[in-house]
XYZ file of C-alpha atoms in Angstrom:
523
model
C -10.993 -39.725 -29.228
C -10.747 -37.609 -26.339
C -12.321 -33.932 -25.371
C -9.751 -31.919 -23.551
C -11.827 -29.082 -21.437
C -10.048 -25.891 -20.465
C -10.924 -23.570 -17.991
C -12.163 -20.285 -19.594
C -11.338 -17.209 -17.368
C -12.830 -13.599 -17.836
C -10.223 -11.144 -19.191
C -10.638 -8.515 -16.323
C -10.258 -11.166 -13.830
C -6.973 -13.174 -14.581
C -3.787 -11.705 -13.433
C -1.632 -9.927 -15.889
C 1.881 -11.660 -15.961
C 4.542 -9.195 -17.453
C 8.198 -9.642 -17.632
C 8.906 -6.333 -16.322
C 6.617 -3.500 -14.721
C 4.670 -2.431 -17.681
C 4.670 1.539 -17.061
C 0.859 1.235 -18.536
C -1.044 -1.459 -19.991
C -3.805 -2.301 -17.675
C -2.257 -0.016 -15.213
C -4.258 2.721 -16.641
C -7.460 0.980 -15.926
C -6.172 0.620 -12.474
C -5.600 4.568 -12.391
C -8.963 5.222 -13.736
C -10.427 3.199 -10.848
C -8.252 4.882 -8.214
C -9.497 8.236 -9.384
C -13.086 7.138 -8.644
C -12.145 5.184 -5.352
C -10.438 8.522 -4.282
C -13.325 10.723 -5.060
C -15.737 8.431 -3.349
C -13.723 8.008 -0.168
C -11.648 11.087 0.456
C -13.702 13.329 -1.469
C -16.934 12.192 0.546
C -15.126 12.555 3.715
C -14.281 16.375 3.095
C -17.509 17.069 1.609
C -19.374 15.682 4.763
C -19.562 19.167 6.167
C -22.646 20.065 4.406
C -24.286 17.723 6.699
C -23.242 19.294 9.751
C -25.900 21.806 10.480
C -28.505 19.374 9.677
C -27.544 16.942 11.964
C -26.915 19.668 14.767
C -30.575 20.830 14.393
C -32.114 17.013 13.871
C -30.101 15.651 16.929
C -30.085 18.692 19.080
C -25.960 18.386 19.459
C -22.920 20.613 19.472
C -20.867 21.129 16.558
C -18.075 19.486 18.625
C -19.940 16.219 19.145
C -21.102 16.100 15.539
C -17.403 16.500 14.375
C -16.338 13.481 16.226
C -18.056 11.536 13.214
C -15.310 12.405 11.102
C -12.991 12.052 13.679
C -13.728 8.789 14.428
C -14.068 7.604 10.662
C -10.724 9.005 10.012
C -9.375 7.237 13.028
C -10.706 3.888 11.961
C -9.653 4.399 8.550
C -5.791 4.793 9.542
C -5.876 2.760 12.500
C -6.945 -0.447 10.577
C -4.386 -0.245 7.958
C -2.557 -3.091 8.820
C -5.445 -5.094 8.704
C -5.958 -4.255 5.345
C -2.752 -5.188 4.267
C -3.069 -8.642 5.795
C -6.225 -9.163 4.102
C -4.964 -7.806 0.861
C -1.936 -10.383 1.181
C -4.343 -13.048 1.899
C -7.239 -12.530 -0.217
C -6.192 -10.211 -3.206
C -6.660 -6.697 -3.534
C -9.559 -6.857 -5.533
C -11.631 -8.783 -3.179
C -10.733 -6.676 -0.179
C -11.509 -3.096 -2.319
C -15.033 -4.778 -3.049
C -15.703 -5.673 0.480
C -14.764 -1.976 1.427
C -17.052 -0.767 -0.746
C -20.034 -2.697 0.557
C -18.916 -1.571 3.982
C -19.002 2.104 3.143
C -22.440 1.632 1.449
C -24.030 -0.090 4.233
C -22.619 2.080 6.890
C -23.631 5.312 4.857
C -27.285 3.767 4.011
C -27.855 2.886 7.794
C -26.612 6.461 8.798
C -29.654 7.647 7.023
C -32.017 5.903 9.666
C -29.966 7.114 12.313
C -31.726 8.350 15.401
C -29.006 9.760 17.573
C -25.555 11.007 17.185
C -23.979 7.630 18.754
C -25.843 5.762 15.831
C -23.861 8.011 13.382
C -20.516 7.109 15.347
C -21.021 3.560 14.928
C -22.627 3.471 11.107
C -20.508 6.143 9.558
C -17.436 6.400 12.084
C -16.791 2.680 12.706
C -18.811 0.790 9.612
C -17.989 3.300 6.837
C -14.444 4.053 8.343
C -13.349 0.330 7.922
C -14.403 0.370 4.481
C -12.680 3.433 3.711
C -9.542 1.780 4.786
C -10.067 -1.489 2.785
C -10.966 0.475 -0.257
C -8.280 3.113 -0.555
C -5.041 1.748 0.823
C -5.123 -1.873 -1.548
C -6.120 0.686 -4.526
C -3.171 2.909 -4.224
C -0.567 -0.220 -3.380
C -1.568 -2.131 -6.485
C -1.452 0.962 -8.886
C 2.063 1.578 -7.577
C 3.035 -2.224 -8.630
C 1.793 -1.254 -12.123
C 3.992 1.705 -12.702
C 7.782 2.005 -12.216
C 9.028 5.419 -13.898
C 5.490 7.142 -14.366
C 4.451 6.040 -10.726
C 4.744 9.443 -9.226
C 2.974 11.415 -12.019
C 0.075 8.811 -12.580
C -0.622 8.446 -8.777
C -0.594 12.159 -8.214
C -2.973 12.846 -11.223
C -5.068 9.965 -10.133
C -5.479 11.373 -6.583
C -7.066 14.475 -7.603
C -10.120 12.578 -7.850
C -10.633 13.767 -4.379
C -10.257 17.478 -5.193
C -12.849 17.359 -8.058
C -15.138 15.143 -5.903
C -15.124 18.373 -3.520
C -15.914 20.707 -6.155
C -19.007 18.281 -7.588
C -20.373 16.526 -4.299
C -20.693 19.620 -2.003
C -22.739 21.746 -4.429
C -24.942 18.541 -5.684
C -25.736 17.348 -2.266
C -26.550 21.058 -1.010
C -29.087 21.239 -4.147
C -30.496 17.719 -3.328
C -30.884 18.195 0.304
C -33.230 21.253 -0.495
C -35.597 18.685 -2.549
C -35.480 15.514 -0.619
C -33.864 16.529 2.827
C -30.874 15.367 4.530
C -31.829 11.737 5.089
C -32.686 11.000 1.825
C -29.424 12.745 0.375
C -27.331 10.956 2.572
C -29.110 7.418 1.513
C -28.431 8.552 -1.990
C -24.521 8.795 -1.150
C -24.467 5.376 0.146
C -26.007 4.093 -2.957
C -23.320 6.002 -5.029
C -20.608 4.694 -2.842
C -21.380 1.288 -3.756
C -19.973 1.939 -7.158
C -16.504 1.303 -5.462
C -17.251 -2.405 -6.032
C -17.056 -1.934 -9.570
C -13.800 -0.266 -9.544
C -12.766 -2.933 -7.022
C -13.583 -5.630 -9.818
C -11.121 -3.688 -12.166
C -8.070 -4.121 -9.767
C -6.315 -7.049 -11.643
C -3.622 -8.923 -9.873
C -0.037 -8.211 -11.208
C 2.865 -10.696 -11.722
C 6.314 -9.898 -12.709
C 8.440 -13.040 -14.016
C 11.777 -12.238 -15.321
C 12.559 -14.010 -18.546
C 14.974 -17.266 -18.248
C 16.802 -18.632 -20.740
C 15.855 -22.001 -21.878
C 18.840 -24.355 -22.533
C 18.021 -27.557 -24.877
C 18.907 -30.706 -23.092
C 19.817 -33.844 -24.721
C 17.210 -36.582 -25.065
C 17.264 -39.308 -22.668
C 16.239 -42.894 -22.627
C 12.814 -43.181 -21.234
C 13.597 -45.904 -18.760
C 16.187 -43.805 -17.143
C 14.969 -41.572 -14.202
C 17.029 -38.879 -12.563
C 16.874 -37.737 -9.324
C 18.649 -35.414 -6.757
C 21.250 -37.000 -4.096
C 21.576 -34.914 -1.235
C 23.372 -35.638 2.301
C 21.841 -38.427 4.426
C 19.070 -39.093 1.736
C 22.070 -40.483 -0.495
C 23.365 -42.787 1.891
C 19.737 -43.870 2.819
C 18.747 -44.247 -0.889
C 22.008 -46.217 -1.905
C 22.649 -48.390 0.957
C 18.853 -49.437 1.412
C 18.235 -53.076 0.551
C 14.316 -52.381 0.127
C 14.820 -49.383 -2.151
C 15.217 -51.526 -5.607
C 17.496 -48.821 -6.821
C 20.721 -49.896 -8.854
C 23.497 -47.064 -9.085
C 25.236 -47.379 -12.246
C 28.688 -45.692 -12.392
C 29.996 -46.535 -16.022
C 32.721 -43.857 -17.391
C 30.159 -42.588 -19.809
C 28.009 -41.195 -17.119
C 28.581 -37.484 -16.858
C 30.340 -36.775 -13.115
C 27.975 -35.500 -10.446
C 25.014 -37.179 -12.434
C 23.500 -40.810 -11.970
C 21.144 -43.066 -13.706
C 18.587 -45.174 -11.727
C 17.664 -48.303 -13.687
C 14.565 -50.518 -12.250
C 15.225 -54.123 -11.815
C 11.580 -55.223 -12.314
C 8.259 -53.314 -12.488
C 7.571 -52.920 -8.890
C 10.840 -50.847 -8.223
C 9.596 -48.380 -10.395
C 7.119 -47.076 -7.802
C 9.911 -46.833 -5.451
C 11.840 -44.542 -7.793
C 8.996 -42.657 -8.554
C 8.463 -41.717 -4.923
C 12.243 -40.764 -4.918
C 11.465 -38.309 -7.587
C 8.227 -36.781 -6.063
C 9.737 -36.325 -2.517
C 12.828 -34.536 -3.637
C 12.616 -32.908 -6.889
C 9.943 -30.223 -5.959
C 10.880 -28.100 -3.180
C 8.174 -26.487 -0.694
C 7.179 -23.062 -2.054
C 7.705 -20.173 0.521
C 4.891 -18.882 2.596
C 4.242 -15.328 1.819
C 3.984 -13.228 4.821
C 0.564 -11.659 5.259
C 2.552 -8.491 7.095
C 6.091 -8.254 6.936
C 7.101 -6.287 10.102
C 10.967 -6.547 9.290
C 10.298 -2.955 7.875
C 10.248 -1.519 11.748
C 13.911 -2.870 11.487
C 14.662 -0.275 8.953
C 15.882 2.982 10.299
C 14.900 4.773 7.153
C 11.456 3.749 7.318
C 11.127 4.409 11.057
C 12.361 8.148 10.138
C 9.578 8.336 7.473
C 7.032 6.984 9.458
C 7.913 9.832 12.174
C 8.087 12.161 9.123
C 4.117 10.765 8.537
C 3.318 11.120 11.980
C 4.282 14.697 12.687
C 3.292 16.094 9.006
C -0.250 14.580 9.568
C -0.817 17.238 12.303
C -0.899 19.888 9.726
C -3.124 18.070 6.923
C -6.230 18.317 8.408
C -6.751 21.231 10.627
C -6.068 24.221 8.261
C -9.270 23.141 6.287
C -11.250 23.000 9.473
C -10.255 26.225 11.018
C -9.607 28.477 7.775
C -13.261 29.488 7.623
C -13.372 30.320 11.494
C -10.071 32.224 11.515
C -11.511 34.185 8.305
C -15.136 34.953 10.332
C -12.896 36.079 13.481
C -11.101 38.698 10.799
C -14.600 39.909 9.723
C -14.663 38.355 6.303
C -18.085 37.443 5.310
C -19.339 33.807 4.979
C -19.379 33.904 1.077
C -15.848 34.935 0.986
C -14.712 32.674 3.542
C -16.087 29.854 1.226
C -14.199 31.293 -1.665
C -10.936 30.761 0.312
C -11.591 27.251 1.168
C -12.680 26.709 -2.914
C -9.432 28.234 -3.763
C -7.452 25.517 -1.392
C -8.805 23.178 -2.907
C -8.287 24.048 -6.571
C -4.702 24.875 -6.173
C -4.423 21.343 -4.110
C -5.196 19.957 -7.812
C -2.114 21.808 -9.334
C 0.016 20.902 -6.421
C -0.438 17.266 -6.803
C -0.183 17.312 -10.588
C 2.939 19.526 -10.292
C 4.422 17.346 -7.648
C 3.826 14.141 -9.940
C 5.392 15.858 -13.252
C 8.464 16.966 -11.125
C 9.102 13.533 -9.437
C 8.690 11.781 -12.708
C 11.827 13.381 -14.111
C 14.799 10.839 -14.534
C 17.633 10.950 -12.807
C 15.972 12.527 -9.404
C 16.294 12.064 -5.767
C 12.646 12.160 -4.950
C 13.188 12.111 -1.331
C 14.913 15.504 -1.794
C 12.277 17.113 -3.688
C 9.537 15.829 -0.960
C 11.584 17.550 1.592
C 11.846 20.821 -0.082
C 7.899 20.680 -0.486
C 7.246 20.217 3.482
C 9.689 22.989 4.449
C 7.631 24.967 2.072
C 4.550 23.978 3.490
C 5.642 24.832 7.183
C 6.253 28.362 5.809
C 2.762 28.220 4.568
C 1.505 27.430 7.912
C 3.409 30.009 9.733
C 2.138 32.811 7.403
C -1.866 32.099 8.201
C -1.539 33.939 11.416
C 0.104 36.926 9.818
C -2.877 37.999 7.381
C -5.212 40.254 8.518
C -7.879 40.464 5.644
C -9.324 38.701 2.583
C -6.548 38.861 0.045
C -3.868 37.742 2.856
C -5.810 34.900 3.715
C -6.528 34.004 0.144
C -2.764 34.287 -1.009
C -1.951 32.023 2.064
C -4.606 29.246 1.310
C -3.551 29.009 -2.267
C 0.292 28.774 -1.238
C -0.863 26.353 1.207
C -3.309 24.395 -0.954
C -0.626 24.127 -3.757
C 1.928 22.818 -1.175
C -0.361 20.524 0.287
C -1.018 18.781 -2.833
C 2.622 18.204 -3.637
C 2.928 16.161 -0.357
C -0.352 14.628 0.243
C -0.459 13.141 -3.286
C 3.175 11.467 -2.933
C 3.901 10.814 0.724
C 2.276 6.944 0.453
C 3.637 6.229 -2.925
C 7.137 7.491 -1.958
C 7.201 4.466 0.201
C 8.038 2.320 -2.873
C 10.947 4.245 -3.752
C 14.240 2.571 -2.655
C 15.392 5.424 -0.454
C 12.548 4.177 1.668
C 11.689 0.769 1.508
C 11.075 -0.369 -1.862
C 8.247 -1.963 -4.076
C 8.930 -5.482 -2.615
C 7.864 -4.316 0.893
C 5.466 -1.164 0.015
C 2.400 -3.416 0.741
C 3.445 -4.123 4.524
C 5.198 -0.510 4.781
C 1.997 1.067 4.015
C 0.054 -0.635 6.402
C 2.346 0.275 9.220
C 2.847 3.633 8.049
C -0.775 4.666 7.509
C -1.305 2.783 11.232
C 0.968 5.286 12.384
C -0.419 8.149 11.012
C -3.817 7.522 12.672
C -2.463 8.549 16.160
C -1.907 12.202 14.791
C -5.144 11.810 12.678
C -6.964 11.318 16.179
C -5.128 13.885 18.243
C -4.522 16.438 15.749
C -8.037 18.173 15.525
C -8.821 17.844 19.178
C -5.088 19.234 20.068
C -5.921 22.356 18.105
C -9.036 22.693 19.674
C -7.649 22.733 23.113
C -5.218 25.398 22.100
C -8.010 27.623 20.636
C -10.023 27.133 23.340
C -6.937 28.283 25.864
C -5.663 31.021 23.710
C -9.437 32.234 22.333
C -7.259 32.688 19.024
C -7.378 30.680 15.755
C -3.871 31.550 15.229
C -2.615 29.206 17.938
C -3.987 26.118 15.676
C -1.878 26.877 12.736
C 1.343 27.458 14.858
C 0.783 23.848 16.482
C 0.144 22.440 12.762
C 3.546 24.362 11.516
C 5.186 22.971 14.258
C 4.216 19.538 13.597
C 5.424 19.934 10.281
C 8.795 21.285 11.179
C 9.528 18.182 13.333
C 8.092 16.269 10.041
C 10.719 17.611 8.169
C 13.377 16.865 10.415
C 12.613 13.408 10.605
C 12.425 13.263 6.670
C 15.834 14.697 6.277
C 17.143 11.627 7.877
C 15.685 9.076 5.688
C 18.216 9.209 2.945
C 21.171 9.219 5.223
C 19.905 6.263 7.292
C 19.413 4.331 4.413
C 22.742 5.284 2.710
C 24.204 4.347 6.171
C 22.552 1.053 6.218
C 23.590 0.341 2.639
C 27.087 1.127 3.456
C 27.575 -1.196 6.518
C 26.185 -4.187 4.393
C 28.603 -3.345 1.435
C 31.703 -3.399 4.288
C 30.556 -6.554 5.761
C 33.324 -9.124 5.055
C 32.720 -11.761 2.429
C 34.630 -14.453 4.305
C 31.887 -14.186 7.105
C 29.352 -16.335 5.473
C 31.841 -18.851 4.265
C 32.988 -19.041 8.215
C 29.528 -20.070 9.047
C 29.280 -23.040 6.330
C 30.669 -26.440 7.563
C 33.554 -27.813 5.573
C 32.029 -30.227 2.850
C 33.848 -32.347 0.458
C 33.803 -30.927 -2.852
C 31.730 -33.834 -4.434
C 30.135 -35.914 -1.716
C 28.006 -37.490 -4.188
C 30.943 -39.040 -5.649
C 32.323 -40.323 -2.275
C 28.847 -42.044 -1.854
C 28.640 -43.578 -4.972
C 32.230 -44.974 -4.319
C 31.353 -46.333 -0.905
C 28.699 -48.018 -2.725
C 30.605 -49.637 -5.108
C 33.060 -50.910 -2.540
C 30.583 -52.332 -0.181
C 29.285 -54.399 -3.647
C 32.338 -55.526 -4.100
C 33.127 -56.893 -0.869
C 29.514 -58.568 -0.900
C 30.326 -60.474 -4.182
C 33.624 -61.780 -2.658
């Protein structure tokens, strides 16, 4: 008796195989993991401001030089997005996210021992910034693969982890600093971010295999071997003297099919070689980064939308408190304005996901309406002159920011942009383009503020960028519709003209040739 040993895989590590997009299943676990990844990446970045005053005092640096820590971190995070895509396609999303969690934790823990602000630039800016990219982008990409009809709603709800992290981490870190100091607090944050490794381990790969109808085939004699005859290989197999293969063409054979009968025991080996070489076609290699999306006009317009819209994402959060202080509002009330902005961002993300989950709906147009309203909110800030005016603008801006920030990357998976098949590569290129605005946006607003001595100019620049983004977003759908229309208008005969004129059944012609040569040799 023989013992059969089967490889046993852990349930949480084996890939999930579905006949269609599940819209649930293990996807709920992936959404749970994405919630915490969002909290431990963007949530920590937005809460890092609680360390600013401590870093300024410890390193004796200006606010501008300390702020470059986060600027470099955000730039590295977005600039290395194509690298994240390549690594995810090569090694899988799970491994990349787990590696990113290790980098984030390493950067933060090392930064707690920093002696200069330059050390912070390297540890948090470069090391942790790279880890943020490797953790966030693959997680949101694989989450989009698990959902189809519920994709917008699930992604929007899961992305609220960032907002809840701001509520919880900021006061918790502040209280922790009073007990153990900012260095040990930063060390604790780094250890906490190591839990991203656990979240990454939950990202099981997904495989979609369509069901195929299996037709029952009649049994065949064990001594007969079927093989394919194609082009020149057909002639070589028949005419070769050493092949050891005899072609029989009796009337009982089905046209287009042949039977290979070995003459002796040795020719069997030759027949088997033909089967191995010709029956299994080589599998196409998976592209690590598909740059064909750059030839898609709709994606180019969407990328420009992301480029200009990013100008309005970060600056309002940075300048809302200086603007309120310049208007004579107290620090406590200024903090309330920022908190209100974060709270309403949660409702904006959930509301956008709920609306975009409705079927049928053209999601790209809903996104365009949200971007236009977000531009209006940015233009309204300079006209506020007291507390309740700024509070109203912040609530409106936070809500609209949530509708756009929580959906602009998952929207790449829609057919109006690139589709789910190319989302992984498109997300890498898209976030890479965003990095340019992420690095230039805050310094540009700072230059305008220093030049005009008025914080309102920062909001005007953000609003102008958002308007340009709305213009390019409005061109996405027309470009996609025009591209599809041109493909449909392409004449069908053009494909046939490219192919050479082949006989209807070149296999039968080759068999006939073999029979004639056989008769000639017998005579």
